[in-house]
PDB file of C-alpha atoms in Angstrom:
ATOM      1  CA  UNK A   1     110.466 105.973  99.638  1.00 72.00           C
ATOM      2  CA  UNK A   2     111.300 102.981 101.539  1.00 81.00           C
ATOM      3  CA  UNK A   3     112.797 100.046  99.562  1.00 90.00           C
ATOM      4  CA  UNK A   4     111.105  96.781 100.655  1.00 95.00           C
ATOM      5  CA  UNK A   5     112.196  93.160  99.531  1.00 96.00           C
ATOM      6  CA  UNK A   6     110.303  89.966 100.212  1.00 97.00           C
ATOM      7  CA  UNK A   7     111.541  86.386 100.025  1.00 97.00           C
ATOM      8  CA  UNK A   8     110.382  84.296  98.343  1.00 97.00           C
ATOM      9  CA  UNK A   9     108.576  86.045  95.560  1.00 96.00           C
ATOM     10  CA  UNK A  10     106.377  82.957  94.970  1.00 96.00           C
ATOM     11  CA  UNK A  11     106.189  79.342  96.107  1.00 97.00           C
ATOM     12  CA  UNK A  12     103.996  76.162  95.748  1.00 97.00           C
ATOM     13  CA  UNK A  13     103.557  74.115  98.878  1.00 96.00           C
ATOM     14  CA  UNK A  14     101.798  71.006 100.012  1.00 97.00           C
ATOM     15  CA  UNK A  15      99.046  71.243 102.499  1.00 97.00           C
ATOM     16  CA  UNK A  16     100.067  70.640 105.988  1.00 97.00           C
ATOM     17  CA  UNK A  17     103.554  72.202 105.585  1.00 97.00           C
ATOM     18  CA  UNK A  18     104.683  75.713 106.703  1.00 97.00           C
ATOM     19  CA  UNK A  19     106.324  78.521 104.900  1.00 97.00           C
ATOM     20  CA  UNK A  20     108.310  81.533 106.405  1.00 98.00           C
ATOM     21  CA  UNK A  21     108.171  84.723 104.319  1.00 98.00           C
ATOM     22  CA  UNK A  22     110.833  87.334 104.927  1.00 98.00           C
ATOM     23  CA  UNK A  23     110.492  90.996 104.604  1.00 97.00           C
ATOM     24  CA  UNK A  24     113.634  93.409 104.582  1.00 97.00           C
ATOM     25  CA  UNK A  25     113.460  97.086 104.639  1.00 95.00           C
ATOM     26  CA  UNK A  26     116.188  99.451 103.563  1.00 93.00           C
ATOM     27  CA  UNK A  27     115.751 101.709 106.671  1.00 90.00           C
ATOM     28  CA  UNK A  28     114.713 101.416 110.337  1.00 90.00           C
ATOM     29  CA  UNK A  29     111.017 101.367 110.910  1.00 88.00           C
ATOM     30  CA  UNK A  30     109.167 100.967 114.173  1.00 85.00           C
ATOM     31  CA  UNK A  31     106.168  99.328 112.769  1.00 86.00           C
ATOM     32  CA  UNK A  32     105.798  96.579 109.925  1.00 92.00           C
ATOM     33  CA  UNK A  33     102.516  95.284 108.811  1.00 94.00           C
ATOM     34  CA  UNK A  34     101.576  92.032 107.245  1.00 96.00           C
ATOM     35  CA  UNK A  35      98.601  91.878 104.781  1.00 96.00           C
ATOM     36  CA  UNK A  36      97.011  88.976 103.061  1.00 97.00           C
ATOM     37  CA  UNK A  37      95.222  89.275  99.652  1.00 96.00           C
ATOM     38  CA  UNK A  38      93.156  86.256  98.721  1.00 96.00           C
ATOM     39  CA  UNK A  39      92.620  85.630  95.049  1.00 93.00           C
ATOM     40  CA  UNK A  40      90.272  88.231  93.529  1.00 91.00           C
ATOM     41  CA  UNK A  41      90.011  90.120  96.900  1.00 93.00           C
ATOM     42  CA  UNK A  42      91.166  93.074  98.545  1.00 94.00           C
ATOM     43  CA  UNK A  43      93.907  93.339 101.033  1.00 95.00           C
ATOM     44  CA  UNK A  44      93.358  92.294 104.861  1.00 95.00           C
ATOM     45  CA  UNK A  45      95.646  93.203 107.657  1.00 94.00           C
ATOM     46  CA  UNK A  46      97.006  90.061 109.471  1.00 96.00           C
ATOM     47  CA  UNK A  47      98.963  91.722 112.169  1.00 94.00           C
ATOM     48  CA  UNK A  48     101.362  94.573 113.152  1.00 92.00           C
ATOM     49  CA  UNK A  49     104.807  93.726 113.964  1.00 92.00           C
ATOM     50  CA  UNK A  50     106.718  95.980 116.476  1.00 84.00           C
ATOM     51  CA  UNK A  51     110.310  95.447 117.327  1.00 82.00           C
ATOM     52  CA  UNK A  52     110.878  94.221 120.922  1.00 80.00           C
ATOM     53  CA  UNK A  53     107.260  93.296 121.587  1.00 82.00           C
ATOM     54  CA  UNK A  54     104.706  90.734 120.566  1.00 87.00           C
ATOM     55  CA  UNK A  55     102.823  91.221 117.235  1.00 91.00           C
ATOM     56  CA  UNK A  56      99.303  92.550 117.423  1.00 91.00           C
ATOM     57  CA  UNK A  57      96.861  90.356 115.523  1.00 94.00           C
ATOM     58  CA  UNK A  58      93.700  91.387 113.865  1.00 92.00           C
ATOM     59  CA  UNK A  59      90.494  89.637 114.557  1.00 92.00           C
ATOM     60  CA  UNK A  60      90.312  86.349 112.694  1.00 95.00           C
ATOM     61  CA  UNK A  61      94.098  85.814 112.669  1.00 96.00           C
ATOM     62  CA  UNK A  62      96.008  83.971 115.373  1.00 95.00           C
ATOM     63  CA  UNK A  63      99.618  83.551 116.350  1.00 96.00           C
ATOM     64  CA  UNK A  64      99.542  79.864 116.166  1.00 96.00           C
ATOM     65  CA  UNK A  65      98.667  79.996 112.558  1.00 97.00           C
ATOM     66  CA  UNK A  66     100.694  83.167 111.604  1.00 97.00           C
ATOM     67  CA  UNK A  67     103.685  83.475 113.874  1.00 96.00           C
ATOM     68  CA  UNK A  68     105.655  86.637 113.210  1.00 96.00           C
ATOM     69  CA  UNK A  69     109.064  87.429 114.244  1.00 94.00           C
ATOM     70  CA  UNK A  70     110.668  91.050 114.456  1.00 94.00           C
ATOM     71  CA  UNK A  71     114.334  90.726 115.334  1.00 92.00           C
ATOM     72  CA  UNK A  72     115.325  94.308 114.479  1.00 92.00           C
ATOM     73  CA  UNK A  73     114.136  97.453 113.088  1.00 92.00           C
ATOM     74  CA  UNK A  74     114.651  96.332 109.221  1.00 94.00           C
ATOM     75  CA  UNK A  75     113.489  92.779 109.137  1.00 95.00           C
ATOM     76  CA  UNK A  76     110.478  90.761 109.922  1.00 96.00           C
ATOM     77  CA  UNK A  77     109.189  87.175 109.070  1.00 96.00           C
ATOM     78  CA  UNK A  78     105.705  85.792 108.734  1.00 97.00           C
ATOM     79  CA  UNK A  79     105.138  82.059 108.989  1.00 98.00           C
ATOM     80  CA  UNK A  80     102.070  80.492 107.395  1.00 98.00           C
ATOM     81  CA  UNK A  81     101.616  77.301 109.338  1.00 97.00           C
ATOM     82  CA  UNK A  82      99.899  73.908 108.678  1.00 97.00           C
ATOM     83  CA  UNK A  83      98.856  75.381 105.275  1.00 97.00           C
ATOM     84  CA  UNK A  84      95.560  74.507 103.537  1.00 97.00           C
ATOM     85  CA  UNK A  85      94.460  75.523 100.071  1.00 96.00           C
ATOM     86  CA  UNK A  86      92.580  78.469 101.624  1.00 96.00           C
ATOM     87  CA  UNK A  87      95.971  79.982 102.553  1.00 97.00           C
ATOM     88  CA  UNK A  88      96.699  80.401  98.888  1.00 97.00           C
ATOM     89  CA  UNK A  89      97.157  84.328  98.665  1.00 97.00           C
ATOM     90  CA  UNK A  90      99.534  87.038  98.106  1.00 96.00           C
ATOM     91  CA  UNK A  91     101.287  88.223 101.275  1.00 97.00           C
ATOM     92  CA  UNK A  92     102.501  91.523 101.503  1.00 97.00           C
ATOM     93  CA  UNK A  93     104.440  93.408 104.143  1.00 96.00           C
ATOM     94  CA  UNK A  94     104.338  97.103 104.454  1.00 94.00           C
ATOM     95  CA  UNK A  95     105.990 100.075 106.486  1.00 91.00           C
ATOM     96  CA  UNK A  96     104.941 103.628 106.879  1.00 85.00           C
ATOM     97  CA  UNK A  97     106.891 106.345 104.990  1.00 77.00           C
ATOM     98  CA  UNK A  98     108.925 109.081 106.582  1.00 68.00           C
ATOM     99  CA  UNK A  99     105.884 111.195 106.709  1.00 65.00           C
ATOM    100  CA  UNK A 100     104.251 108.462 108.978  1.00 57.00           C
ATOM    101  CA  UNK A 101     100.722 109.355 108.520  1.00 62.00           C
ATOM    102  CA  UNK A 102     100.794 110.156 104.784  1.00 74.00           C
ATOM    103  CA  UNK A 103     102.564 107.355 103.165  1.00 82.00           C
ATOM    104  CA  UNK A 104     102.665 103.550 103.432  1.00 87.00           C
ATOM    105  CA  UNK A 105     104.798 101.395 101.124  1.00 91.00           C
ATOM    106  CA  UNK A 106     104.380  97.774 100.285  1.00 94.00           C
ATOM    107  CA  UNK A 107     106.769  95.058  99.422  1.00 95.00           C
ATOM    108  CA  UNK A 108     106.367  93.179  96.173  1.00 95.00           C
ATOM    109  CA  UNK A 109     104.451  90.530  97.821  1.00 95.00           C
ATOM    110  CA  UNK A 110     104.780  86.799  98.135  1.00 96.00           C
ATOM    111  CA  UNK A 111     102.521  84.593  95.818  1.00 96.00           C
ATOM    112  CA  UNK A 112     101.675  81.460  97.748  1.00 97.00           C
ATOM    113  CA  UNK A 113      99.670  78.439  96.223  1.00 97.00           C
ATOM    114  CA  UNK A 114      98.915  75.579  98.421  1.00 97.00           C
ATOM    115  CA  UNK A 115      98.113  72.345  96.759  1.00 96.00           C
TER     116      UNK A 115
ATOM    117  CA  UNK B   1      83.039 100.917 112.324  1.00 70.00           C
ATOM    118  CA  UNK B   2      85.227 102.311 109.503  1.00 81.00           C
ATOM    119  CA  UNK B   3      84.525 101.174 106.064  1.00 91.00           C
ATOM    120  CA  UNK B   4      85.593 101.895 102.485  1.00 96.00           C
ATOM    121  CA  UNK B   5      83.371 101.370  99.528  1.00 96.00           C
ATOM    122  CA  UNK B   6      84.393 101.103  95.834  1.00 97.00           C
ATOM    123  CA  UNK B   7      81.182 100.671  93.867  1.00 96.00           C
ATOM    124  CA  UNK B   8      82.720 100.214  90.387  1.00 96.00           C
ATOM    125  CA  UNK B   9      84.153  96.642  89.964  1.00 95.00           C
ATOM    126  CA  UNK B  10      85.385  97.506  86.499  1.00 95.00           C
ATOM    127  CA  UNK B  11      85.815 100.647  84.345  1.00 95.00           C
ATOM    128  CA  UNK B  12      86.863 101.436  80.789  1.00 96.00           C
ATOM    129  CA  UNK B  13      88.457 104.422  79.459  1.00 97.00           C
ATOM    130  CA  UNK B  14      89.859 105.599  76.173  1.00 97.00           C
ATOM    131  CA  UNK B  15      93.498 106.373  76.000  1.00 97.00           C
ATOM    132  CA  UNK B  16      94.213 110.027  76.524  1.00 97.00           C
ATOM    133  CA  UNK B  17      90.958 110.574  78.205  1.00 97.00           C
ATOM    134  CA  UNK B  18      90.316 111.245  81.904  1.00 97.00           C
ATOM    135  CA  UNK B  19      88.753 108.763  84.279  1.00 98.00           C
ATOM    136  CA  UNK B  20      87.231 108.947  87.763  1.00 98.00           C
ATOM    137  CA  UNK B  21      87.268 106.029  90.224  1.00 98.00           C
ATOM    138  CA  UNK B  22      84.803 106.473  93.037  1.00 98.00           C
ATOM    139  CA  UNK B  23      85.480 105.853  96.718  1.00 98.00           C
ATOM    140  CA  UNK B  24      83.299 106.475  99.741  1.00 97.00           C
ATOM    141  CA  UNK B  25      84.166 106.007 103.304  1.00 96.00           C
ATOM    142  CA  UNK B  26      82.587 105.905 106.693  1.00 94.00           C
ATOM    143  CA  UNK B  27      84.348 106.866 109.958  1.00 90.00           C
ATOM    144  CA  UNK B  28      83.434 108.617 113.151  1.00 87.00           C
ATOM    145  CA  UNK B  29      87.048 109.926 113.483  1.00 85.00           C
ATOM    146  CA  UNK B  30      87.683 113.517 112.804  1.00 86.00           C
ATOM    147  CA  UNK B  31      91.257 112.824 111.948  1.00 85.00           C
ATOM    148  CA  UNK B  32      91.870 110.237 109.226  1.00 88.00           C
ATOM    149  CA  UNK B  33      93.842 109.744 106.026  1.00 90.00           C
ATOM    150  CA  UNK B  34      92.797 108.382 102.563  1.00 94.00           C
ATOM    151  CA  UNK B  35      95.111 106.572 100.160  1.00 95.00           C
ATOM    152  CA  UNK B  36      94.987 105.402  96.593  1.00 97.00           C
ATOM    153  CA  UNK B  37      97.122 102.405  95.438  1.00 97.00           C
ATOM    154  CA  UNK B  38      97.620 100.919  92.052  1.00 97.00           C
ATOM    155  CA  UNK B  39      98.068  97.141  91.628  1.00 96.00           C
ATOM    156  CA  UNK B  40      99.220  96.008  88.277  1.00 95.00           C
ATOM    157  CA  UNK B  41      99.028  92.278  87.397  1.00 91.00           C
ATOM    158  CA  UNK B  42     102.567  91.728  88.900  1.00 89.00           C
ATOM    159  CA  UNK B  43     100.852  92.122  92.215  1.00 90.00           C
ATOM    160  CA  UNK B  44     102.924  94.999  93.818  1.00 91.00           C
ATOM    161  CA  UNK B  45     101.021  97.699  95.560  1.00 94.00           C
ATOM    162  CA  UNK B  46     101.960 101.213  94.183  1.00 94.00           C
ATOM    163  CA  UNK B  47     101.392 104.204  96.322  1.00 92.00           C
ATOM    164  CA  UNK B  48      99.756 106.932  94.303  1.00 95.00           C
ATOM    165  CA  UNK B  49      98.348 109.647  96.417  1.00 94.00           C
ATOM    166  CA  UNK B  50      97.286 110.658 100.003  1.00 92.00           C
ATOM    167  CA  UNK B  51      94.678 113.048 101.373  1.00 93.00           C
ATOM    168  CA  UNK B  52      94.525 113.988 105.064  1.00 90.00           C
ATOM    169  CA  UNK B  53      91.132 114.860 106.545  1.00 90.00           C
ATOM    170  CA  UNK B  54      92.288 118.321 107.610  1.00 89.00           C
ATOM    171  CA  UNK B  55      93.753 119.106 104.203  1.00 88.00           C
ATOM    172  CA  UNK B  56      91.850 121.932 102.627  1.00 86.00           C
ATOM    173  CA  UNK B  57      93.278 121.444  99.193  1.00 92.00           C
ATOM    174  CA  UNK B  58      92.733 118.554  97.064  1.00 94.00           C
ATOM    175  CA  UNK B  59      95.803 116.302  96.733  1.00 93.00           C
ATOM    176  CA  UNK B  60      97.573 116.029  93.350  1.00 95.00           C
ATOM    177  CA  UNK B  61     100.522 113.988  92.212  1.00 93.00           C
ATOM    178  CA  UNK B  62     101.336 114.262  88.434  1.00 96.00           C
ATOM    179  CA  UNK B  63      98.342 112.847  86.511  1.00 97.00           C
ATOM    180  CA  UNK B  64      96.606 111.852  89.614  1.00 97.00           C
ATOM    181  CA  UNK B  65      94.305 113.930  91.602  1.00 97.00           C
ATOM    182  CA  UNK B  66      92.005 113.253  94.555  1.00 97.00           C
ATOM    183  CA  UNK B  67      88.594 114.810  94.488  1.00 96.00           C
ATOM    184  CA  UNK B  68      87.960 115.139  98.293  1.00 96.00           C
ATOM    185  CA  UNK B  69      84.448 115.937  99.401  1.00 95.00           C
ATOM    186  CA  UNK B  70      84.398 115.688 103.059  1.00 94.00           C
ATOM    187  CA  UNK B  71      80.827 116.217 103.725  1.00 93.00           C
ATOM    188  CA  UNK B  72      79.867 113.491 101.206  1.00 95.00           C
ATOM    189  CA  UNK B  73      82.670 111.331 102.611  1.00 95.00           C
ATOM    190  CA  UNK B  74      83.910 110.720  99.237  1.00 97.00           C
ATOM    191  CA  UNK B  75      87.538 110.537  97.898  1.00 97.00           C
ATOM    192  CA  UNK B  76      87.552 109.909  94.208  1.00 98.00           C
ATOM    193  CA  UNK B  77      90.660 109.438  92.127  1.00 98.00           C
ATOM    194  CA  UNK B  78      90.853 111.181  88.865  1.00 98.00           C
ATOM    195  CA  UNK B  79      93.524 110.113  86.312  1.00 98.00           C
ATOM    196  CA  UNK B  80      94.026 112.555  83.601  1.00 96.00           C
ATOM    197  CA  UNK B  81      95.281 111.522  80.008  1.00 96.00           C
ATOM    198  CA  UNK B  82      95.025 107.891  80.492  1.00 97.00           C
ATOM    199  CA  UNK B  83      97.792 105.631  79.355  1.00 97.00           C
ATOM    200  CA  UNK B  84      97.775 102.106  78.440  1.00 97.00           C
ATOM    201  CA  UNK B  85     100.051 101.402  81.461  1.00 96.00           C
ATOM    202  CA  UNK B  86      97.301 102.651  83.730  1.00 98.00           C
ATOM    203  CA  UNK B  87      95.423  99.412  83.161  1.00 98.00           C
ATOM    204  CA  UNK B  88      95.534  97.887  86.771  1.00 97.00           C
ATOM    205  CA  UNK B  89      93.472  97.358  89.835  1.00 97.00           C
ATOM    206  CA  UNK B  90      93.030 100.469  91.843  1.00 98.00           C
ATOM    207  CA  UNK B  91      92.362 100.369  95.719  1.00 98.00           C
ATOM    208  CA  UNK B  92      91.136 103.222  97.931  1.00 98.00           C
ATOM    209  CA  UNK B  93      92.334 102.794 101.657  1.00 96.00           C
ATOM    210  CA  UNK B  94      91.691 104.627 104.943  1.00 93.00           C
ATOM    211  CA  UNK B  95      93.741 105.051 108.043  1.00 88.00           C
ATOM    212  CA  UNK B  96      91.986 106.252 111.143  1.00 73.00           C
ATOM    213  CA  UNK B  97      93.228 108.244 113.916  1.00 62.00           C
ATOM    214  CA  UNK B  98      95.724 110.976 114.780  1.00 55.00           C
ATOM    215  CA  UNK B  99      99.489 111.041 115.474  1.00 54.00           C
ATOM    216  CA  UNK B 100      99.168 108.267 117.962  1.00 54.00           C
ATOM    217  CA  UNK B 101      97.136 105.988 115.672  1.00 58.00           C
ATOM    218  CA  UNK B 102      98.310 102.458 114.658  1.00 66.00           C
ATOM    219  CA  UNK B 103      98.640 103.464 110.905  1.00 75.00           C
ATOM    220  CA  UNK B 104      97.067 100.278 109.735  1.00 82.00           C
ATOM    221  CA  UNK B 105      94.896 100.624 106.524  1.00 90.00           C
ATOM    222  CA  UNK B 106      91.516  99.449 105.665  1.00 92.00           C
ATOM    223  CA  UNK B 107      91.005  98.773 101.925  1.00 96.00           C
ATOM    224  CA  UNK B 108      88.042  98.830  99.618  1.00 96.00           C
ATOM    225  CA  UNK B 109      87.167  96.059  97.330  1.00 96.00           C
ATOM    226  CA  UNK B 110      89.008  97.669  94.334  1.00 97.00           C
ATOM    227  CA  UNK B 111      88.274  98.792  90.729  1.00 98.00           C
ATOM    228  CA  UNK B 112      89.736  97.464  87.709  1.00 97.00           C
ATOM    229  CA  UNK B 113      90.628  99.866  85.020  1.00 98.00           C
ATOM    230  CA  UNK B 114      91.142  99.020  81.514  1.00 97.00           C
ATOM    231  CA  UNK B 115      92.560 101.537  79.211  1.00 97.00           C
ATOM    232  CA  UNK B 116      91.634 101.068  75.462  1.00 96.00           C
ATOM    233  CA  UNK B 117      93.957 102.093  72.643  1.00 95.00           C
TER     234      UNK B 117
END
């Protein structure tokens, strides 16, 4: 299975500021996904990050609010910009396993609280 | 549009007993995959089991098995011999599409399982 790390593991931020979350994978992967889990809710896909191309955003998520970088096949960042209390969530990155369709692994998540 | 439904917000089970967590799905695709994840209070998402739409046998992984009923569009998770460490949130998820799909997952609302000693 893929080993995925995320930094920071948690943070408390003031509204109006931005936070960049890092995701590192121990193997090269073509696709990385960023999900959001709001308190007490399920997971919602924010965007798919492909190396060498622009990220693909899901409905309701825009690049200005959640810019994503994918500089290489093992690393990605998600920035939460101009934060408000509604951005308080767990943010998780995810990658497909070697059996692409049959597994998908998640990082440990970043717990964000916006005051 | 694809959809995953988990109708049990919370479940109790006695330690060492078996428990079934329900999941139904809706898709117009012939090729799709179904996943179950466990989320303990720490927040991490732990992959448990996968079932492909063309798989004729129900998937099993240790104490976890997936009761796949394609005609009913259900993919229930069965946990045998429950342990206290099984107390967590459980999510059912679906991936649509074949080999050229985007691999993104759609999640149900989750079921919180509490194992009683």
